[in-house]
Short mmCIF file of C-alpha atoms in Angstrom, two decimals:
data_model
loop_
_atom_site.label_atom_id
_atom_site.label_comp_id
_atom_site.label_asym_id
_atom_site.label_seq_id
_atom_site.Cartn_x
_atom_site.Cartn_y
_atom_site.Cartn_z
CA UNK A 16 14.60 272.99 -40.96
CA UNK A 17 14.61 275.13 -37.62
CA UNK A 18 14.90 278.96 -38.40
CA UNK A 19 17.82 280.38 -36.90
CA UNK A 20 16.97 282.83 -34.09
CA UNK A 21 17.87 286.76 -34.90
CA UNK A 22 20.65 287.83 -33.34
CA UNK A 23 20.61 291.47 -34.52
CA UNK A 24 17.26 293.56 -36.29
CA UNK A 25 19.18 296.11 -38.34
CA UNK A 26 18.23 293.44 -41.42
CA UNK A 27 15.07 293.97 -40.68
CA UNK A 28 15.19 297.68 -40.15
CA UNK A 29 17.06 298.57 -43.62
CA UNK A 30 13.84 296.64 -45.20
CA UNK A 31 11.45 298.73 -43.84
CA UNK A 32 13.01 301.54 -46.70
CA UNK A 33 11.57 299.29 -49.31
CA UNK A 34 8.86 300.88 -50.85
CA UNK A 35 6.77 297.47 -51.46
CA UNK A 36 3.82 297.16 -48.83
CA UNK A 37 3.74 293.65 -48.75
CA UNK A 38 7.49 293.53 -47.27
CA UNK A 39 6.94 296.67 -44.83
CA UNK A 40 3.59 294.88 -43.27
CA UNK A 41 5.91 291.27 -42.61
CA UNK A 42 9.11 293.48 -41.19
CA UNK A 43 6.70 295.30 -39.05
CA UNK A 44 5.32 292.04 -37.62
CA UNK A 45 8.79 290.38 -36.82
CA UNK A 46 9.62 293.81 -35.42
CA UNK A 47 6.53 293.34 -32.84
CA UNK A 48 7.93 289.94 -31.51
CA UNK A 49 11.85 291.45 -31.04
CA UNK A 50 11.70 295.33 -30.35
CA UNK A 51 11.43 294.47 -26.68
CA UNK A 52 14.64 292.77 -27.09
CA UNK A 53 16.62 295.14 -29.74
CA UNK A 54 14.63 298.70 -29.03
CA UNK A 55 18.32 299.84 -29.55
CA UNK A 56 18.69 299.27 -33.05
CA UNK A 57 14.75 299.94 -33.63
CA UNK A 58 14.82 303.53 -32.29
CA UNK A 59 17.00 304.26 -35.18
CA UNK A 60 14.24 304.31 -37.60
CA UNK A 61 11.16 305.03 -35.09
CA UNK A 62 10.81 308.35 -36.81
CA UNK A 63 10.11 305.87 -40.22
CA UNK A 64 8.00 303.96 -38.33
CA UNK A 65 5.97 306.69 -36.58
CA UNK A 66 5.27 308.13 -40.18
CA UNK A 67 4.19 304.87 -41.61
CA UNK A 68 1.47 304.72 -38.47
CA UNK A 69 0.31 308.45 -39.32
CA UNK A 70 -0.11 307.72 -43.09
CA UNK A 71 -3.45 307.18 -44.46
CA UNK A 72 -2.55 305.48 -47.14
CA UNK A 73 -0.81 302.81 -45.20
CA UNK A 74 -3.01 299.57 -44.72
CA UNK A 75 -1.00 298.52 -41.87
CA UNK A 76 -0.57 301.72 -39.84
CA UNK A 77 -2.24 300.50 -36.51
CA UNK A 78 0.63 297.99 -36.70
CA UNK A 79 2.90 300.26 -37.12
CA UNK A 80 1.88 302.73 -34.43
CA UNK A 81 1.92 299.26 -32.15
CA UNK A 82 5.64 298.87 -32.72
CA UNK A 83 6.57 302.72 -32.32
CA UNK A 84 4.44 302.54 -29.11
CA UNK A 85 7.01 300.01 -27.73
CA UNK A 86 9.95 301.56 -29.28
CA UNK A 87 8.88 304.99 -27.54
CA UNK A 88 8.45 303.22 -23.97
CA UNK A 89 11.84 301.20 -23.83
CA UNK A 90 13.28 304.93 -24.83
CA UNK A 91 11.22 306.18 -21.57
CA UNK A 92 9.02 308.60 -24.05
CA UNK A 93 5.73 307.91 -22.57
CA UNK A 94 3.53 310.06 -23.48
CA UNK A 95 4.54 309.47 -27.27
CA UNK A 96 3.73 305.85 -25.91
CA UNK A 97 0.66 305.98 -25.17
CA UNK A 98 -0.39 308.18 -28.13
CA UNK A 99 1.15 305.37 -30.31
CA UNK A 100 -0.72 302.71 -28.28
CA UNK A 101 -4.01 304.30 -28.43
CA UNK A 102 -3.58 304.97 -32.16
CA UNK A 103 -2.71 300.79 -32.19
CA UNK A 104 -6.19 299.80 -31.79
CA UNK A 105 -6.68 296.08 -31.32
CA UNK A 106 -3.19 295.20 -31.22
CA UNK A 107 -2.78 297.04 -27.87
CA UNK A 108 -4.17 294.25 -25.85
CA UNK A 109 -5.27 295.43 -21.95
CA UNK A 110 -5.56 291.68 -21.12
CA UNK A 111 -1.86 291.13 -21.78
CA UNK A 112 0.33 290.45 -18.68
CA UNK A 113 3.66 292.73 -19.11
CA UNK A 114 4.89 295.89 -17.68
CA UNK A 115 4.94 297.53 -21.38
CA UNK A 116 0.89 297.19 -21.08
CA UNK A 117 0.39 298.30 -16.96
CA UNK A 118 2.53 301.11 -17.51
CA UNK A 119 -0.10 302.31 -20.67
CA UNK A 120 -3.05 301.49 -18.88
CA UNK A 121 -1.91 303.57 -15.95
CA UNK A 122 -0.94 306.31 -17.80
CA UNK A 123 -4.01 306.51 -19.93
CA UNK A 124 -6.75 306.01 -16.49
CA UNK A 125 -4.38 309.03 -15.04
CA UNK A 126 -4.88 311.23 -18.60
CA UNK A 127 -8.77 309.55 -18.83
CA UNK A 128 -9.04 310.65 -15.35
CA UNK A 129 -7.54 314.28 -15.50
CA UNK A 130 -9.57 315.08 -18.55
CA UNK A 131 -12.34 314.11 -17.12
CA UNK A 132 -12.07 316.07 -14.13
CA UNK A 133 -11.65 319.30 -16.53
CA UNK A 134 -14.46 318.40 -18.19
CA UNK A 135 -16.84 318.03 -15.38
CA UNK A 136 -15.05 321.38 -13.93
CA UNK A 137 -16.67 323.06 -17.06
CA UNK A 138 -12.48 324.06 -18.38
CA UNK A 139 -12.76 325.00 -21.59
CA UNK A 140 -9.22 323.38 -22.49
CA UNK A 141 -10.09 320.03 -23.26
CA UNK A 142 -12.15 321.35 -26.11
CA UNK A 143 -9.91 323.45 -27.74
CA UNK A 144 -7.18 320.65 -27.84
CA UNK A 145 -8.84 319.22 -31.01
CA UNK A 146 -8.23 315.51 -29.88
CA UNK A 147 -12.02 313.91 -30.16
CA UNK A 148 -10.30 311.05 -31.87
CA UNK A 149 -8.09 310.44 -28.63
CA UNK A 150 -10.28 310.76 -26.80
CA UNK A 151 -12.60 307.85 -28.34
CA UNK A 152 -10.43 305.37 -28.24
CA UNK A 153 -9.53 306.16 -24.32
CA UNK A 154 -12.79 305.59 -23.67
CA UNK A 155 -12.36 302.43 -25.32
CA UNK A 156 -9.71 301.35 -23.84
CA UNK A 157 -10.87 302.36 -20.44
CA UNK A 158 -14.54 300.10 -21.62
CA UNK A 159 -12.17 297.31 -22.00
CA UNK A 160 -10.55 298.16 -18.31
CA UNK A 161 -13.62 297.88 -16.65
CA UNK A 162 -14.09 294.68 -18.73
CA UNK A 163 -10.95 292.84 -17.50
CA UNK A 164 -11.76 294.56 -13.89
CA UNK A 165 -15.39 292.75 -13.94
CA UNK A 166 -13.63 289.11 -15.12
CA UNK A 167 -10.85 289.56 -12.37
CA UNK A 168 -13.49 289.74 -9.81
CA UNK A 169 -11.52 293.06 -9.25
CA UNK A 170 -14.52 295.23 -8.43
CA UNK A 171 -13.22 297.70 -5.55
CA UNK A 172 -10.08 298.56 -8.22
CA UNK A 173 -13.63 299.08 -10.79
CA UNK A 174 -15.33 301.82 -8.27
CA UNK A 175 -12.18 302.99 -7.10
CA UNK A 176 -11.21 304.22 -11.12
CA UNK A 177 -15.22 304.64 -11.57
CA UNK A 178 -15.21 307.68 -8.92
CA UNK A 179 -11.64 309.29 -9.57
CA UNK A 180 -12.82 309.55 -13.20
CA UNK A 181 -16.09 310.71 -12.34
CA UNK A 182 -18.47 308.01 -13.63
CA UNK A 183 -21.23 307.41 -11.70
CA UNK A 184 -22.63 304.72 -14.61
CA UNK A 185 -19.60 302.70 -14.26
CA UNK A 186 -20.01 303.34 -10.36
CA UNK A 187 -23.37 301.49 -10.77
CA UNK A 188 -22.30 298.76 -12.79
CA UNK A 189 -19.67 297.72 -10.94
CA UNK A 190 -21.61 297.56 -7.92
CA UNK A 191 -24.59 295.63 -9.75
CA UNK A 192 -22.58 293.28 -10.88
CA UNK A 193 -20.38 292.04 -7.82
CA UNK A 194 -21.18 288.81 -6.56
CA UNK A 195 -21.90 290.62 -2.90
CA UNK A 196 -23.92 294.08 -3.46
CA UNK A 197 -24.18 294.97 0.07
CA UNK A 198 -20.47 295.23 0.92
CA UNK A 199 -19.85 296.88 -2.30
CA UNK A 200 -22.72 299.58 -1.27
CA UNK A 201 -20.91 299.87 1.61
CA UNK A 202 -17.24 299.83 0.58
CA UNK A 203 -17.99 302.91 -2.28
CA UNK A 204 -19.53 304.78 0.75
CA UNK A 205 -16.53 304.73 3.05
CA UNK A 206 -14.23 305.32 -0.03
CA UNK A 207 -16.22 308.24 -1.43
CA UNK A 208 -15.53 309.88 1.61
CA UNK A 209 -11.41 310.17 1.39
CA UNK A 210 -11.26 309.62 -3.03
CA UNK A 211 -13.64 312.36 -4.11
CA UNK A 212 -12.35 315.89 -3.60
CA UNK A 213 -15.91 317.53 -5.75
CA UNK A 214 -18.43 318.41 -3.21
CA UNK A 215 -20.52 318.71 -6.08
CA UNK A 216 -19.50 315.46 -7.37
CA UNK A 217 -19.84 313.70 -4.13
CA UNK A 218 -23.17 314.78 -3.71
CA UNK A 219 -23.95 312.66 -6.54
CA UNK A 220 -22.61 309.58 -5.60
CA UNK A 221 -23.77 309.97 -2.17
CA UNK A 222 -27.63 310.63 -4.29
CA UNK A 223 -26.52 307.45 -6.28
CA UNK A 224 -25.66 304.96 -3.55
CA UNK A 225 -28.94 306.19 -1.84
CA UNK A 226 -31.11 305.35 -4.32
CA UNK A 227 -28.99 301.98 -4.44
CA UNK A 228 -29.06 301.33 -0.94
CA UNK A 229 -32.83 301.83 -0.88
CA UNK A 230 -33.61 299.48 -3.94
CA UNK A 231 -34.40 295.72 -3.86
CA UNK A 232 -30.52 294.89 -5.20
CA UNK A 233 -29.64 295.90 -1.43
CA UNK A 234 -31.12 293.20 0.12
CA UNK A 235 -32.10 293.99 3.37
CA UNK A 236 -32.48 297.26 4.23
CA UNK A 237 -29.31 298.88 5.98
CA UNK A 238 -30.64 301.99 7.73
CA UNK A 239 -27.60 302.64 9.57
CA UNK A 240 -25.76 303.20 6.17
CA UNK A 241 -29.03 305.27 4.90
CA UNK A 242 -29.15 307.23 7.57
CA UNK A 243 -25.12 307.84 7.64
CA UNK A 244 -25.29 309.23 3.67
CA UNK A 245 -28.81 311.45 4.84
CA UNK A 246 -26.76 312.65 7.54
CA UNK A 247 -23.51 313.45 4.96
CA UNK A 248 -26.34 315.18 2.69
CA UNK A 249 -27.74 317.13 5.48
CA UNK A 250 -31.35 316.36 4.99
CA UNK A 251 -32.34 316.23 8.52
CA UNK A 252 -36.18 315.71 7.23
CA UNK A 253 -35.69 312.42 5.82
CA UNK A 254 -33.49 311.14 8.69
CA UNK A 255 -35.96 312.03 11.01
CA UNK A 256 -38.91 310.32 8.77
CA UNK A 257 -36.51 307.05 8.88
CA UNK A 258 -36.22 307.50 12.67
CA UNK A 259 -39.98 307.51 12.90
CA UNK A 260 -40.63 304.74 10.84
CA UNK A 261 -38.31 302.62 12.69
CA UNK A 262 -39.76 303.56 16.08
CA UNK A 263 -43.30 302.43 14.89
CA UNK A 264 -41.82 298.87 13.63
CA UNK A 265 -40.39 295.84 15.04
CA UNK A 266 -38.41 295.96 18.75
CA UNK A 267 -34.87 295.24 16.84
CA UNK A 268 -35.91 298.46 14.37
CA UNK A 269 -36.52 300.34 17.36
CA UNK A 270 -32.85 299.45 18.33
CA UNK A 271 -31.33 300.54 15.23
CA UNK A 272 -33.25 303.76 15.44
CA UNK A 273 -31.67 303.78 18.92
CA UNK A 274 -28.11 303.32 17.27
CA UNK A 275 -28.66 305.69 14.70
CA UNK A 276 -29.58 308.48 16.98
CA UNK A 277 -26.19 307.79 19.00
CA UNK A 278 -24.30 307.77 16.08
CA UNK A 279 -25.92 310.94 14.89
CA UNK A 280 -25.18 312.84 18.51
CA UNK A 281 -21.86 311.51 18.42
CA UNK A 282 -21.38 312.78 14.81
CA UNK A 283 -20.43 316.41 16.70
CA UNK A 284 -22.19 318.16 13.54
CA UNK A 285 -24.20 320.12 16.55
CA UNK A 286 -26.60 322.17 13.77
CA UNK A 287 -27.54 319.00 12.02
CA UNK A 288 -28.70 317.74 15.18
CA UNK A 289 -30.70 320.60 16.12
CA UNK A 290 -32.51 320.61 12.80
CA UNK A 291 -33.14 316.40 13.46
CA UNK A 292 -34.46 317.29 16.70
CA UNK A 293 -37.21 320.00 15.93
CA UNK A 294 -37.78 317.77 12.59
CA UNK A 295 -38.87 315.38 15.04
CA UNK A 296 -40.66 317.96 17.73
CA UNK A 297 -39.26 316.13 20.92
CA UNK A 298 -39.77 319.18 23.02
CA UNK A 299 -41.21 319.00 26.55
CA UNK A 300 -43.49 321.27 25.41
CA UNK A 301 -45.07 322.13 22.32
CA UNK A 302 -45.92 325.61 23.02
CA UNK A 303 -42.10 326.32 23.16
CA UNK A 304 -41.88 326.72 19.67
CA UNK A 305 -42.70 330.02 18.18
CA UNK A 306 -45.24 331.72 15.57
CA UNK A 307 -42.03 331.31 12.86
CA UNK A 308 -41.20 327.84 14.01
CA UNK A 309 -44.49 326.68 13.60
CA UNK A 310 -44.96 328.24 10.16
CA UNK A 311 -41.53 326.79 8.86
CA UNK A 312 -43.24 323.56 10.29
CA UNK A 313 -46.27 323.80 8.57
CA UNK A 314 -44.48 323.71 4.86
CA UNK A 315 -42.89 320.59 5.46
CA UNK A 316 -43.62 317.96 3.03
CA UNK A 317 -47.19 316.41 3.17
CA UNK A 318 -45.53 312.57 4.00
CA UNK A 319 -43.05 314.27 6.93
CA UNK A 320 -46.32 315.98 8.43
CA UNK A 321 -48.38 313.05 8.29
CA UNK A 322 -45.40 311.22 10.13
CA UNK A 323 -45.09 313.51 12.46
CA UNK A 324 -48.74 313.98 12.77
CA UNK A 325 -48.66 310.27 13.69
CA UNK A 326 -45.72 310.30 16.02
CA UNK A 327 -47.49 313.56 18.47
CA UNK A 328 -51.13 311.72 18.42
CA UNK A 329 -51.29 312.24 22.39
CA UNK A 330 -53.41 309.51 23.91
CA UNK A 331 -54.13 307.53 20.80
CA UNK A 332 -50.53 307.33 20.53
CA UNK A 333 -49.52 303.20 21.35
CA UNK A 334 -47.69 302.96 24.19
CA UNK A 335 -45.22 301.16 23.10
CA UNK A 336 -44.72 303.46 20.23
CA UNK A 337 -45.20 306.33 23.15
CA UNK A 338 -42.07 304.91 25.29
CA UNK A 339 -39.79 304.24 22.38
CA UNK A 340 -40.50 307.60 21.36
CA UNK A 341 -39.96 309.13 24.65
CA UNK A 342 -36.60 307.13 24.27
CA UNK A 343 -35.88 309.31 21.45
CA UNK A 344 -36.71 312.15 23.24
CA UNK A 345 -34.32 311.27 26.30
CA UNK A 346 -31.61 311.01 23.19
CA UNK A 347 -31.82 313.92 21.62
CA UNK A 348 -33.33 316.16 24.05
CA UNK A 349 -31.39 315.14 27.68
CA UNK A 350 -27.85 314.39 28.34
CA UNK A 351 -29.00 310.38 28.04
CA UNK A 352 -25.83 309.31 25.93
CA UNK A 353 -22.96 311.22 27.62
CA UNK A 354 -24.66 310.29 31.18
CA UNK A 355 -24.54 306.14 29.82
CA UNK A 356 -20.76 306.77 28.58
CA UNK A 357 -19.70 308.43 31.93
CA UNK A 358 -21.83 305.51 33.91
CA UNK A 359 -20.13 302.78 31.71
CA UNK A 360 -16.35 304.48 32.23
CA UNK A 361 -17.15 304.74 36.12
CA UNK A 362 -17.70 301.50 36.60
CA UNK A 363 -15.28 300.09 33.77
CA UNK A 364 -12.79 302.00 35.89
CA UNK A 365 -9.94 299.81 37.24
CA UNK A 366 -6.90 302.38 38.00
CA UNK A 367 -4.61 301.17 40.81
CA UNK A 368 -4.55 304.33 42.50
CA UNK A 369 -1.39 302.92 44.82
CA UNK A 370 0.93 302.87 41.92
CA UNK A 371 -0.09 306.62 41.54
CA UNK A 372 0.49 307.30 45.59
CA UNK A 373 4.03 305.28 44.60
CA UNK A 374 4.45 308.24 42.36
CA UNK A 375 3.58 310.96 44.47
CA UNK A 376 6.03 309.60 46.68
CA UNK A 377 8.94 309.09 44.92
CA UNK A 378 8.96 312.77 43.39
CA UNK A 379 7.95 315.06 46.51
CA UNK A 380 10.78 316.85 46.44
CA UNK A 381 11.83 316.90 43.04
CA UNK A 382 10.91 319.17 40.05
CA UNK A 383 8.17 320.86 38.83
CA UNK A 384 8.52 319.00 35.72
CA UNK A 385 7.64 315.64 37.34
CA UNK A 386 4.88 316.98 39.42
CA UNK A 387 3.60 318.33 36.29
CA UNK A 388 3.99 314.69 35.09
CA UNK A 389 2.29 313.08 37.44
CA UNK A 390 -0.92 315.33 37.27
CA UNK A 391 -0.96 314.79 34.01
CA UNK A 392 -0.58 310.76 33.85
CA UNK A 393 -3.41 310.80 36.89
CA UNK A 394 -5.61 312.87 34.12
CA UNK A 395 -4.95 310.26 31.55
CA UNK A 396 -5.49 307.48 34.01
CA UNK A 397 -9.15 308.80 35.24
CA UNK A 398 -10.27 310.54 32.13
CA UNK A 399 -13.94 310.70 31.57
CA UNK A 400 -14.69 308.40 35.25
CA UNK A 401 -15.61 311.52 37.50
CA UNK A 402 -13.15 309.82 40.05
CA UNK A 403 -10.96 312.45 41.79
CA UNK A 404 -10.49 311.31 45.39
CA UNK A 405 -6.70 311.15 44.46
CA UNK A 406 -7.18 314.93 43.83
CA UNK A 407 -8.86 315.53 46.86
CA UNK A 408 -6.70 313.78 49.26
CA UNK A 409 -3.75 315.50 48.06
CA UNK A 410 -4.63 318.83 47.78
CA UNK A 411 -1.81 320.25 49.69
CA UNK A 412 0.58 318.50 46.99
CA UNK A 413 -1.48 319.75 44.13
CA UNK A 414 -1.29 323.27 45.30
CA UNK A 415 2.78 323.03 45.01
CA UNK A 416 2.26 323.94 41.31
CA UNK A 417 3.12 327.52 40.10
CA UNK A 418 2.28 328.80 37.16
CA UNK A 419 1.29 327.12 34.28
CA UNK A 420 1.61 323.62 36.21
CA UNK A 421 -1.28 325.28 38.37
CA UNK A 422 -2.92 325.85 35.06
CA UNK A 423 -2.77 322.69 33.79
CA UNK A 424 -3.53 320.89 37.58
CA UNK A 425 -6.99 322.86 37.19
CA UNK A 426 -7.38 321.98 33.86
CA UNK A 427 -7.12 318.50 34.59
CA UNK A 428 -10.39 318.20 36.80
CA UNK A 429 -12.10 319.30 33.02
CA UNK A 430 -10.50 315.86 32.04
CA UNK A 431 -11.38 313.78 34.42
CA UNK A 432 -15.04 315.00 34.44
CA UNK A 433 -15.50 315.53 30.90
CA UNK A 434 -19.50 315.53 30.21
CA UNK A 435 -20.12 315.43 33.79
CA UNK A 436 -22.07 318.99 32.86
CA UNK A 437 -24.94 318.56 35.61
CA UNK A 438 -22.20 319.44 38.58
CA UNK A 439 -19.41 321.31 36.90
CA UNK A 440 -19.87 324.70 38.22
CA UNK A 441 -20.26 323.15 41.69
CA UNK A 442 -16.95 321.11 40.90
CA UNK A 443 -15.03 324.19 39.69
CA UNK A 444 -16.53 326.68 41.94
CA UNK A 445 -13.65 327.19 43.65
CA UNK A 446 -10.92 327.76 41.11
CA UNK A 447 -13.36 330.07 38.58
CA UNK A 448 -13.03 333.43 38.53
CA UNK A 449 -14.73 336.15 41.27
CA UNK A 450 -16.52 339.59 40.91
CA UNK A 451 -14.76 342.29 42.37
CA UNK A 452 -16.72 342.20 45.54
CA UNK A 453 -15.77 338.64 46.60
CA UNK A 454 -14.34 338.76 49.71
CA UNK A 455 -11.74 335.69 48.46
CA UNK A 456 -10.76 336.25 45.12
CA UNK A 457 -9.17 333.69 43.82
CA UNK A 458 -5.29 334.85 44.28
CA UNK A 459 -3.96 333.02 40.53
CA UNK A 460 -4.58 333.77 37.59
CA UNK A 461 -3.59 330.16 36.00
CA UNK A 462 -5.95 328.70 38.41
CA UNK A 463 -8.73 330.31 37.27
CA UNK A 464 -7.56 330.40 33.33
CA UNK A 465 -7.30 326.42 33.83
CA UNK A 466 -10.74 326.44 35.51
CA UNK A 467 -12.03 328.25 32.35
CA UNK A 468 -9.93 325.17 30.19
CA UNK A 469 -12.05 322.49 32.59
CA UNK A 470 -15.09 323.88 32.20
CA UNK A 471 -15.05 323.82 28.11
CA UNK A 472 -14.00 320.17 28.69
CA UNK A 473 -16.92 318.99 30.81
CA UNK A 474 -19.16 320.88 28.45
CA UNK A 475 -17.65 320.09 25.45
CA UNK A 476 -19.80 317.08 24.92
CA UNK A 477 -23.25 318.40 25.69
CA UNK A 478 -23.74 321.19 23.52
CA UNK A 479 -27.56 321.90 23.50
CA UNK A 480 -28.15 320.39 27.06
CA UNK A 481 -30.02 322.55 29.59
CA UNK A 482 -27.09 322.35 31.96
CA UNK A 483 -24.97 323.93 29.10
CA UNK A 484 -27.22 326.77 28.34
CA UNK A 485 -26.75 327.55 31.94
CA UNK A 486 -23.23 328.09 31.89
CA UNK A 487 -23.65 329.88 28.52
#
């Protein structure tokens, strides 16, 4: 005979007064299956229920903490919720599909996560709290998390919670046990970057994931990537050692040494590059450096000096080994990359210069405003290609600017020759300021303030260059 399906649970709620154990354990199970249907009538007695799960007499209190859990969340009480739900045990179930069970497990990786955050801050708080017990079965529940994470195949959503709660073991496992190492190596470095706030803390992934990226679970070597956390660790010495290995390898390491330099100039971290580039004593000269410089060298480590040793051994040196290293040298020493970037836009360079004469034309007697325009979208237009003849065959409409249009007219030759160092005084000789004596000073003031802009554009990318110590 079918049983006929419950249509209200205050039945089963007056039974829960009876005082026999038996009957309170089988009304607390039929409650499980219907308090997401009749919460109503439930919260009435959740205070009965919530004392039967904190008495430790009760056999059956984990069960009854499980249904005052639910009770609590369909009443939107959810931090009495999750207390209930931890104290539940094994009948809160993380592998269970309903919102009941996401909105617990998101609520206890946020309070996992902000405790341990406290703790690893050294706050005092968490201790005094007196909730050890709590605290055990989070970290139970978060085990189990990482679990259902690792069966999903959800590893990212693994290191993601592994780093915002501070666990650099679980950061480890989940990357040693993906089914593709490499681009999990890869995906915790860019996301360690924009998740963890800790400097301290990051250090220690970054430490973790080098020591990863170095070991045999890698695969293949990715220098790039070893080079890019040296570089976020400042240690210039072991960078350079990496770049000097690689320069006395194969012809495609030689390239990636190649690539790693650019990346490093291009970086902009200007005092980490200095410290690469006397790490790896690429002056012209060696007897540049003085009696300090050469001490501080001498208590390198013994391995870096016996690299470096290698890399200055004059004539014995391979010549191979002696051009790829002279390479470097042209890198970090010379204006090599910005010269290749302002070759590459020059000739890349396809602006339709009539369309900007078509401009000119249209607005000769108009406003300042679209004069001002128009320099400006001819800046845009021939940014970084050193091409200016439109500039120089229309100087007489250029010099209808006034004021800060005039500023921003000079300024724009800065644009248009950014990292075109080797000629910029020559360029803006004009339009910089004179010493008293000069028998033309220049007669505006926004010309030459503008000319001042330009110049910190050209130089803006070769900081450390000859031709910018000059201007210094």
């Amino acid at each position: 005979m079918a049983t006929a399906a419950l249509d209200s649970a205050a039945s089963l709620c007056l039974l829960l007064s009876d005082t026999d154990e038996v009957v309170q354990e089988k009304t607390l199970r039929k409650l499980a299956r219907v308090v997401d249907s009749y919460w109503p009538e439930v919260s009435e007695v959740v205070s009965t229920i919530e004392a039967l799960s904190e008495d430790p007499q009760f056999a059956h209190r984990t069960l009854a903490a499980h249904v005052a859990s639910k009770c609590f969340f369909h009443l939107e009480e959810y931090d009495h919720a999750l207390r209930l739900a931890l104290a539940s045990e094994a009948f809160f179930d993380v592998g269970e599909r309903s919102e009941y069970v996401a909105s617990m497990i998101n609520r206890c990786i946020d309070r996992y996560i902000a405790e341990r955050v406290e703790s690893e801050s050294g706050d005092a708080a968490t201790e005094t709290k007196g909730e050890s017990p709590r605290d055990d079965r989070m970290e139970a529940i978060m085990e189990q998390m990482f679990n259902r994470c690792y069966a999903d195949g959800a590893f990212t959503q693994a290191i993601g919670i592994a780093l915002e709660s501070r666990r650099i073991d679980k950061l480890e496992e989940a990357i040693v046990r993906s089914e593709n190492v490499p681009r999990m190596l890869k995906y915790a470095l860019d996301v360690s970057q924009s998740l963890v706030q800790s400097k301290e803390f990051r250090m220690k992934v970054l430490d973790k994931l080098l020591t990863l990226f170095r070991s045999d679970i890698a695969g293949v070597k990715d220098y790039l990537r070893i080079c890019q956390i040296l570089q976020l660790m400042h240690n210039s010495e072991e960078l350079a050692a990496v770049l000097i290995t690689l320069i006395h390898g194969t012809e495609t390491e030689a390239l990636v040494a190649y690539q790693i330099s650019l990346d490093v100039l291009d970086s902009g971290d200007d005092g980490f590059v200095a410290q690469v580039t006397r790490t790896l004593q690429l002056d012209d000269s060696p007897a540049e450096g003085s009696g300090e410089e050469k001490k501080a060298e001498g208590d390198a480590p013994a391995e870096e000096a016996e690299a470096m040793d290698t890399a200055d051994g004059g004539a014995d040196l391979d010549p191979v080994v002696a051009k790829r290293r002279d390479t470097l040298r042209r890198l970090f020493r010379e204006n090599f990359p910005v010269d290749l970037r302002l070759q590459f836009l020059y000739e890349a360079n396809e602006t339709d210069l009539a369309i900007l004469s078509h401009i000119k034309s249209k607005i000769e007697h108009r406003s300042s405003v679209l004069h001002n325009a128009a320099v400006v979208c001819h800046a845009y237009l021939q940014a970084g290609t050193t091409r200016d003849s439109f500039l120089r065959e229309n100087l007489d409409w250029m010099a209808k600017a006034s004021h800060w249009a005039k500023f921003t007219a000079t300024a724009s030759i800065g644009v248009i020759h950014a990292g075109h160092a080797k000629e910029s005084m020559v360029l803006l000789g004009p339009y910089l300021p004179r010493s008293g004596g000069d028998a033309n000073p220049n007669p505006s003031p926004y010309s030459e303030g503008g000319s001042l802009y330009a110049l910190g554009l050209i130089h803006a990318q070769t900081v450390g260059t000859p031709a910018n110590k000059e201007v210094v």
